[in-house]
Amino acid sequence: GGDMTPHERVAFDALFDGPVAALTADDKRAHMATLDGVCLASDAFFPFRDNIDVAAKFGVKFIAQAGGSVQDANVTAACDQYGIAMALTGIRLFHH
């Protein structure tokens, strides 16, 4: 159950002596409330501030990203708003 596909669930359950009960909504909320100091990295860039808005909800405090988006100023402002430290690496590994 939960957020796993049936194939993922079979592989997950195989790691344990028996089936593991899915987390309840309250369990998930309690765990999320403990997240702090999470690091987030991207081998490309964050094109919009909404990525930062979501990251902040998951306890992200440090971001490393390539930079180079026309929205870098807005993304940086979002990081500043949430107290997230962001480093622009200048190295873009994602190509298409």
PDB file of C-alpha atoms in Angstrom:
ATOM      1  CA  GLY A   1       0.000   0.000   0.000  1.00  0.00           C
ATOM      2  CA  GLY A   2       0.926   3.574   0.485  1.00  0.00           C
ATOM      3  CA  ASP A   3       2.983   5.288  -2.166  1.00  0.00           C
ATOM      4  CA  MET A   4       4.618   2.086  -3.451  1.00  0.00           C
ATOM      5  CA  THR A   5       3.845   0.294  -6.669  1.00  0.00           C
ATOM      6  CA  PRO A   6       2.931  -3.384  -6.276  1.00  0.00           C
ATOM      7  CA  HIS A   7       6.424  -4.371  -7.510  1.00  0.00           C
ATOM      8  CA  GLU A   8       8.089  -2.008  -5.002  1.00  0.00           C
ATOM      9  CA  ARG A   9       5.929  -3.380  -2.188  1.00  0.00           C
ATOM     10  CA  VAL A  10       6.971  -6.972  -2.937  1.00  0.00           C
ATOM     11  CA  ALA A  11      10.657  -5.973  -2.968  1.00  0.00           C
ATOM     12  CA  PHE A  12      10.215  -3.972   0.254  1.00  0.00           C
ATOM     13  CA  ASP A  13       8.388  -6.756   2.081  1.00  0.00           C
ATOM     14  CA  ALA A  14      11.130  -9.212   1.077  1.00  0.00           C
ATOM     15  CA  LEU A  15      13.554  -7.243   3.258  1.00  0.00           C
ATOM     16  CA  PHE A  16      11.626  -8.100   6.428  1.00  0.00           C
ATOM     17  CA  ASP A  17      10.448 -11.219   8.270  1.00  0.00           C
ATOM     18  CA  GLY A  18       6.838 -10.279   7.620  1.00  0.00           C
ATOM     19  CA  PRO A  19       4.679  -7.551   6.102  1.00  0.00           C
ATOM     20  CA  VAL A  20       5.274  -4.050   7.425  1.00  0.00           C
ATOM     21  CA  ALA A  21       2.208  -1.965   8.135  1.00  0.00           C
ATOM     22  CA  ALA A  22       1.873   1.267   6.181  1.00  0.00           C
ATOM     23  CA  LEU A  23       2.337   4.501   8.106  1.00  0.00           C
ATOM     24  CA  THR A  24      -0.843   6.256   9.104  1.00  0.00           C
ATOM     25  CA  ALA A  25      -1.457   9.868   8.166  1.00  0.00           C
ATOM     26  CA  ASP A  26      -0.670  10.814  11.787  1.00  0.00           C
ATOM     27  CA  ASP A  27       2.589   8.821  11.643  1.00  0.00           C
ATOM     28  CA  LYS A  28       3.593  10.651   8.454  1.00  0.00           C
ATOM     29  CA  ARG A  29       2.766  14.064   9.940  1.00  0.00           C
ATOM     30  CA  ALA A  30       4.758  13.277  13.085  1.00  0.00           C
ATOM     31  CA  HIS A  31       7.773  12.184  11.041  1.00  0.00           C
ATOM     32  CA  MET A  32       7.592  15.224   8.758  1.00  0.00           C
ATOM     33  CA  ALA A  33       7.569  17.488  11.814  1.00  0.00           C
ATOM     34  CA  THR A  34      10.979  16.114  12.835  1.00  0.00           C
ATOM     35  CA  LEU A  35      12.725  16.864   9.540  1.00  0.00           C
ATOM     36  CA  ASP A  36      15.244  19.700   9.814  1.00  0.00           C
ATOM     37  CA  GLY A  37      18.633  20.391   8.314  1.00  0.00           C
ATOM     38  CA  VAL A  38      17.891  18.429   5.149  1.00  0.00           C
ATOM     39  CA  CYS A  39      20.222  18.937   2.164  1.00  0.00           C
ATOM     40  CA  LEU A  40      18.927  19.113  -1.404  1.00  0.00           C
ATOM     41  CA  ALA A  41      21.065  19.015  -4.530  1.00  0.00           C
ATOM     42  CA  SER A  42      20.324  19.217  -8.226  1.00  0.00           C
ATOM     43  CA  ASP A  43      22.582  18.610 -11.186  1.00  0.00           C
ATOM     44  CA  ALA A  44      20.563  21.175 -13.119  1.00  0.00           C
ATOM     45  CA  PHE A  45      18.843  24.272 -11.733  1.00  0.00           C
ATOM     46  CA  PHE A  46      15.627  25.166  -9.954  1.00  0.00           C
ATOM     47  CA  PRO A  47      13.534  27.018 -12.531  1.00  0.00           C
ATOM     48  CA  PHE A  48      10.873  28.387 -10.177  1.00  0.00           C
ATOM     49  CA  ARG A  49      10.468  29.312  -6.529  1.00  0.00           C
ATOM     50  CA  ASP A  50       7.723  26.720  -6.007  1.00  0.00           C
ATOM     51  CA  ASN A  51      10.476  24.092  -5.775  1.00  0.00           C
ATOM     52  CA  ILE A  52      11.858  26.021  -2.799  1.00  0.00           C
ATOM     53  CA  ASP A  53       8.403  26.461  -1.244  1.00  0.00           C
ATOM     54  CA  VAL A  54       7.953  22.671  -1.273  1.00  0.00           C
ATOM     55  CA  ALA A  55      11.528  21.971  -0.129  1.00  0.00           C
ATOM     56  CA  ALA A  56      11.047  24.205   2.910  1.00  0.00           C
ATOM     57  CA  LYS A  57       8.040  22.103   3.964  1.00  0.00           C
ATOM     58  CA  PHE A  58      10.345  19.063   4.073  1.00  0.00           C
ATOM     59  CA  GLY A  59      12.962  20.619   6.363  1.00  0.00           C
ATOM     60  CA  VAL A  60      15.446  21.606   3.652  1.00  0.00           C
ATOM     61  CA  LYS A  61      18.028  24.074   4.993  1.00  0.00           C
ATOM     62  CA  PHE A  62      20.804  23.660   2.404  1.00  0.00           C
ATOM     63  CA  ILE A  63      20.631  23.598  -1.393  1.00  0.00           C
ATOM     64  CA  ALA A  64      23.360  23.066  -3.976  1.00  0.00           C
ATOM     65  CA  GLN A  65      22.382  23.657  -7.577  1.00  0.00           C
ATOM     66  CA  ALA A  66      24.008  24.602 -10.862  1.00  0.00           C
ATOM     67  CA  GLY A  67      22.288  27.954 -11.249  1.00  0.00           C
ATOM     68  CA  GLY A  68      21.846  29.599 -14.607  1.00  0.00           C
ATOM     69  CA  SER A  69      18.068  29.907 -14.709  1.00  0.00           C
ATOM     70  CA  VAL A  70      16.512  33.216 -15.704  1.00  0.00           C
ATOM     71  CA  GLN A  71      14.601  32.796 -12.413  1.00  0.00           C
ATOM     72  CA  ASP A  72      17.716  32.541 -10.205  1.00  0.00           C
ATOM     73  CA  ALA A  73      16.899  35.834  -8.453  1.00  0.00           C
ATOM     74  CA  ASN A  74      13.373  34.657  -7.536  1.00  0.00           C
ATOM     75  CA  VAL A  75      14.671  31.285  -6.379  1.00  0.00           C
ATOM     76  CA  THR A  76      17.354  32.986  -4.274  1.00  0.00           C
ATOM     77  CA  ALA A  77      14.735  35.301  -2.751  1.00  0.00           C
ATOM     78  CA  ALA A  78      12.636  32.268  -1.793  1.00  0.00           C
ATOM     79  CA  CYS A  79      15.673  30.656  -0.142  1.00  0.00           C
ATOM     80  CA  ASP A  80      16.334  33.870   1.776  1.00  0.00           C
ATOM     81  CA  GLN A  81      12.694  33.980   2.891  1.00  0.00           C
ATOM     82  CA  TYR A  82      12.945  30.480   4.366  1.00  0.00           C
ATOM     83  CA  GLY A  83      16.479  30.816   5.743  1.00  0.00           C
ATOM     84  CA  ILE A  84      17.795  28.220   3.307  1.00  0.00           C
ATOM     85  CA  ALA A  85      21.480  28.455   2.378  1.00  0.00           C
ATOM     86  CA  MET A  86      21.992  27.976  -1.353  1.00  0.00           C
ATOM     87  CA  ALA A  87      25.249  27.385  -3.188  1.00  0.00           C
ATOM     88  CA  LEU A  88      25.452  27.800  -6.953  1.00  0.00           C
ATOM     89  CA  THR A  89      27.961  25.268  -8.202  1.00  0.00           C
ATOM     90  CA  GLY A  90      28.147  26.524 -11.784  1.00  0.00           C
ATOM     91  CA  ILE A  91      28.418  22.885 -12.854  1.00  0.00           C
ATOM     92  CA  ARG A  92      25.533  21.585 -14.903  1.00  0.00           C
ATOM     93  CA  LEU A  93      25.569  17.814 -15.279  1.00  0.00           C
ATOM     94  CA  PHE A  94      22.060  17.548 -16.723  1.00  0.00           C
ATOM     95  CA  HIS A  95      22.053  17.820 -20.503  1.00  0.00           C
ATOM     96  CA  HIS A  96      19.320  17.157 -23.045  1.00  0.00           C
TER      97      HIS A  96
END
